[in-house]
């Protein structure tokens, strides 16, 4: 199911203590894509690569420390124009506000780029999107844009 998010009345995006929510710089791009593939999936890594190719780029990371440690990411205009996501936080760092900060960073950026609404596609954690951004369900939105999508072959039996 896809969800719709109005960008006109977003809450402020608090940054969790000790974290930086920011866009990656050039030398970090390959590391970000590899991290997304390792912690999530090749398809999300492909979307991260697409977001990093946009100008201005459309992906935020959460990092802490020096040298930095990557804790999460969120992209937009990666699946398709106007879509927000994918979003992922490292499993050991969840439930501490990082996901909310990343999602709101993307949504505020979309608003500043001129969008009025964002679509969260094929949502896997709908209550997170409802809570953080007031997302509402889009009826009859499955499979939507994902119909017939190319997928990696599953392992041979
Ligand atoms: C979904 C995800 C990004 C949330 O990140 P997080 O850093 O744990 O989220 P936060 O700590 O910022 O949570 C913000 C709020 O959403 C709630 N929340 C977080 N994950 C939730 C979930 N899976 N279901 C319902 N509510 C959730 C939190 O309790 C919190 O609510 P509160 O403000 O009332 O306390 C993270 O769990 C994740 O990476 N999951 C795996 C990938 C995934 O499913 N991505 C979404 C695909 S559409």
Tab-separated table of C-alpha atoms and ligand atoms in Angstrom:
chain	number	residue	atom	x	y	z
A	1	UNK	CA	0.000	0.000	0.000
A	2	UNK	CA	1.138	3.540	-0.808
A	3	UNK	CA	0.554	6.434	1.603
A	4	UNK	CA	0.122	10.177	1.079
A	5	UNK	CA	1.848	12.824	3.181
A	6	UNK	CA	0.869	16.509	3.146
A	7	UNK	CA	3.960	18.709	3.277
A	8	UNK	CA	2.168	21.913	4.283
A	9	UNK	CA	2.069	21.288	8.036
A	10	UNK	CA	5.091	19.203	8.944
A	11	UNK	CA	6.404	19.107	12.507
A	12	UNK	CA	9.955	20.319	13.132
A	13	UNK	CA	12.661	17.691	12.768
A	14	UNK	CA	14.511	17.242	16.084
A	15	UNK	CA	18.011	15.750	15.772
A	16	UNK	CA	18.682	13.005	18.332
A	17	UNK	CA	21.602	13.881	20.677
A	18	UNK	CA	25.050	13.014	19.329
A	19	UNK	CA	23.788	12.499	15.760
A	20	UNK	CA	24.148	14.500	12.595
A	21	UNK	CA	21.418	14.383	9.981
A	22	UNK	CA	22.958	15.555	6.719
A	23	UNK	CA	23.510	14.852	3.054
A	24	UNK	CA	26.620	12.769	2.279
A	25	UNK	CA	29.545	14.352	0.457
A	26	UNK	CA	31.141	12.799	-2.649
A	27	UNK	CA	33.750	10.541	-0.973
A	28	UNK	CA	31.003	8.897	1.073
A	29	UNK	CA	28.653	7.883	-1.757
A	30	UNK	CA	30.021	4.378	-2.448
A	31	UNK	CA	30.136	3.643	1.295
A	32	UNK	CA	26.503	4.680	1.689
A	33	UNK	CA	25.345	2.466	-1.201
A	34	UNK	CA	27.362	-0.522	0.123
A	35	UNK	CA	25.984	0.021	3.639
A	36	UNK	CA	22.393	0.058	2.343
A	37	UNK	CA	23.013	-3.168	0.381
A	38	UNK	CA	24.551	-4.831	3.449
A	39	UNK	CA	21.880	-3.800	5.970
A	40	UNK	CA	18.796	-3.799	3.717
A	41	UNK	CA	18.655	-4.981	0.076
A	42	UNK	CA	20.125	-4.606	-3.413
A	43	UNK	CA	16.903	-2.886	-4.513
A	44	UNK	CA	17.241	-0.237	-1.792
A	45	UNK	CA	20.920	0.184	-2.683
A	46	UNK	CA	19.808	0.827	-6.267
A	47	UNK	CA	17.394	3.502	-5.020
A	48	UNK	CA	20.117	5.060	-2.856
A	49	UNK	CA	22.359	5.237	-5.935
A	50	UNK	CA	19.567	6.946	-7.882
A	51	UNK	CA	19.044	9.515	-5.098
A	52	UNK	CA	22.781	10.226	-4.936
A	53	UNK	CA	22.810	10.857	-8.693
A	54	UNK	CA	20.126	13.555	-8.416
A	55	UNK	CA	21.277	17.190	-8.334
A	56	UNK	CA	20.831	18.438	-5.739
A	57	UNK	CA	21.095	14.974	-4.243
A	58	UNK	CA	18.041	13.665	-2.450
A	59	UNK	CA	19.333	11.441	0.333
A	60	UNK	CA	20.022	12.117	4.015
A	61	UNK	CA	22.097	10.048	6.397
A	62	UNK	CA	22.281	9.862	10.184
A	63	UNK	CA	25.855	9.584	11.441
A	64	UNK	CA	27.710	9.919	14.712
A	65	UNK	CA	31.328	10.189	15.812
A	66	UNK	CA	34.590	10.957	14.026
A	67	UNK	CA	35.315	8.969	11.936
A	68	UNK	CA	31.615	8.840	11.280
A	69	UNK	CA	29.475	5.770	11.865
A	70	UNK	CA	26.451	5.407	9.614
A	71	UNK	CA	23.201	4.664	11.476
A	72	UNK	CA	20.480	5.266	8.919
A	73	UNK	CA	19.396	6.820	5.650
A	74	UNK	CA	16.313	8.169	3.908
A	75	UNK	CA	15.948	9.085	0.233
A	76	UNK	CA	13.358	10.764	-1.961
A	77	UNK	CA	12.930	11.054	-5.727
A	78	UNK	CA	14.615	7.649	-5.774
A	79	UNK	CA	11.783	5.218	-6.557
A	80	UNK	CA	10.050	7.842	-8.678
A	81	UNK	CA	9.534	11.599	-8.584
A	82	UNK	CA	7.564	12.684	-5.560
A	83	UNK	CA	8.126	9.420	-3.699
A	84	UNK	CA	9.820	9.442	-0.274
A	85	UNK	CA	11.814	6.403	0.819
A	86	UNK	CA	13.346	4.002	1.155
A	87	UNK	CA	14.179	4.666	4.797
A	88	UNK	CA	16.198	2.411	7.050
A	89	UNK	CA	17.839	2.631	10.468
A	90	UNK	CA	20.402	0.104	11.658
A	91	UNK	CA	18.595	-2.438	13.840
A	92	UNK	CA	20.706	-1.650	16.938
A	93	UNK	CA	19.865	2.076	16.683
A	94	UNK	CA	16.077	1.890	16.247
A	95	UNK	CA	13.439	3.499	18.462
A	96	UNK	CA	15.636	6.432	19.445
A	97	UNK	CA	14.234	9.062	17.081
A	98	UNK	CA	16.643	8.619	14.158
A	99	UNK	CA	13.989	7.401	11.714
A	100	UNK	CA	11.713	10.352	12.508
A	101	UNK	CA	14.587	12.825	12.084
A	102	UNK	CA	15.571	11.297	8.723
A	103	UNK	CA	12.022	11.150	7.375
A	104	UNK	CA	11.287	14.740	8.394
A	105	UNK	CA	14.602	15.946	6.921
A	106	UNK	CA	13.562	14.472	3.559
A	107	UNK	CA	10.013	15.828	3.770
A	108	UNK	CA	11.179	19.368	4.639
A	109	UNK	CA	13.650	19.176	1.746
A	110	UNK	CA	10.847	18.084	-0.607
A	111	UNK	CA	8.730	21.001	0.573
A	112	UNK	CA	11.583	23.424	-0.094
A	113	UNK	CA	11.960	21.903	-3.585
A	114	UNK	CA	8.347	22.801	-4.324
A	115	UNK	CA	6.401	19.627	-3.645
A	116	UNK	CA	3.022	19.847	-1.905
A	117	UNK	CA	2.646	16.146	-1.116
A	118	UNK	CA	4.904	13.117	-0.867
A	119	UNK	CA	4.022	9.497	-1.597
A	120	UNK	CA	5.508	6.743	0.539
A	121	UNK	CA	5.494	3.694	-1.736
A	122	UNK	CA	4.740	0.098	-0.736
A	123	UNK	CA	4.978	1.033	2.922
A	124	UNK	CA	6.337	-1.637	5.255
A	125	UNK	CA	5.876	0.286	8.532
A	126	UNK	CA	2.634	2.274	8.070
A	127	UNK	CA	2.242	3.210	11.746
A	128	UNK	CA	5.680	4.840	11.698
A	129	UNK	CA	4.626	7.036	8.736
A	130	UNK	CA	1.249	7.837	10.360
A	131	UNK	CA	2.888	8.816	13.655
A	132	UNK	CA	5.774	10.862	12.323
A	133	UNK	CA	4.232	12.547	9.282
A	134	UNK	CA	0.447	12.113	9.432
A	135	UNK	CA	0.494	9.801	6.394
A	136	UNK	CA	-2.850	8.486	5.148
A	137	UNK	CA	-3.571	5.342	3.140
A	138	UNK	CA	-4.039	5.669	-0.626
A	139	UNK	CA	-6.883	3.323	-1.661
A	140	UNK	CA	-6.244	0.759	-4.412
A	141	UNK	CA	-2.549	1.656	-4.506
A	142	UNK	CA	-1.161	-1.908	-4.635
A	143	UNK	CA	0.775	-2.829	-6.756
A	144	UNK	CA	0.687	0.680	-8.214
A	145	UNK	CA	3.992	1.753	-9.665
A	146	UNK	CA	5.607	-1.548	-8.678
A	147	UNK	CA	3.516	-3.709	-11.039
A	148	UNK	CA	5.818	-5.909	-13.098
A	149	UNK	CA	8.957	-4.589	-11.415
A	150	UNK	CA	12.168	-6.484	-12.180
A	151	UNK	CA	13.279	-8.446	-9.133
A	152	UNK	CA	16.438	-10.361	-8.331
A	153	UNK	CA	15.881	-14.088	-8.955
A	154	UNK	CA	15.353	-16.051	-5.739
A	155	UNK	CA	17.955	-18.649	-4.811
A	156	UNK	CA	17.622	-21.978	-6.607
A	157	UNK	CA	15.793	-24.601	-4.516
B	1	LIG	C1	10.836	2.087	10.267
B	1	LIG	C2	12.171	2.585	10.845
B	1	LIG	C3	12.873	3.428	9.782
B	1	LIG	C4	11.879	3.470	12.081
B	1	LIG	O1	13.104	3.995	12.533
B	1	LIG	P1	13.321	4.353	14.090
B	1	LIG	O2	14.587	5.113	14.202
B	1	LIG	O3	13.176	3.128	14.905
B	1	LIG	O4	12.057	5.291	14.364
B	1	LIG	P2	11.893	6.400	15.526
B	1	LIG	O5	12.622	5.933	16.736
B	1	LIG	O6	12.272	7.739	14.986
B	1	LIG	O7	10.331	6.329	15.774
B	1	LIG	C5	9.458	7.445	15.574
B	1	LIG	C6	8.080	7.052	16.068
B	1	LIG	O8	7.559	5.960	15.280
B	1	LIG	C7	7.332	4.826	16.110
B	1	LIG	N1	7.792	3.643	15.349
B	1	LIG	C8	9.049	3.354	14.985
B	1	LIG	N2	9.074	2.213	14.256
B	1	LIG	C9	7.800	1.791	14.182
B	1	LIG	C10	7.195	0.683	13.548
B	1	LIG	N3	7.898	-0.238	12.870
B	1	LIG	N4	5.845	0.560	13.651
B	1	LIG	C11	5.128	1.473	14.349
B	1	LIG	N5	5.649	2.571	14.967
B	1	LIG	C12	6.973	2.717	14.873
B	1	LIG	C13	8.165	5.042	17.363
B	1	LIG	O9	7.632	4.384	18.478
B	1	LIG	C14	8.088	6.550	17.507
B	1	LIG	O10	6.846	6.919	18.068
B	1	LIG	P3	6.767	8.060	19.237
B	1	LIG	O11	7.295	9.314	18.603
B	1	LIG	O12	5.322	8.125	19.567
B	1	LIG	O13	7.650	7.576	20.325
B	1	LIG	C15	13.089	1.408	11.304
B	1	LIG	O14	12.359	0.592	12.189
B	1	LIG	C16	13.613	0.536	10.167
B	1	LIG	O15	14.672	0.820	9.594
B	1	LIG	N6	12.886	-0.552	9.838
B	1	LIG	C17	13.329	-1.471	8.793
B	1	LIG	C18	13.174	-0.861	7.422
B	1	LIG	C19	11.737	-0.440	7.158
B	1	LIG	O16	10.798	-1.168	7.443
B	1	LIG	N7	11.608	0.762	6.556
B	1	LIG	C20	10.307	1.310	6.209
B	1	LIG	C21	9.896	0.742	4.891
B	1	LIG	S1	8.441	1.551	4.299
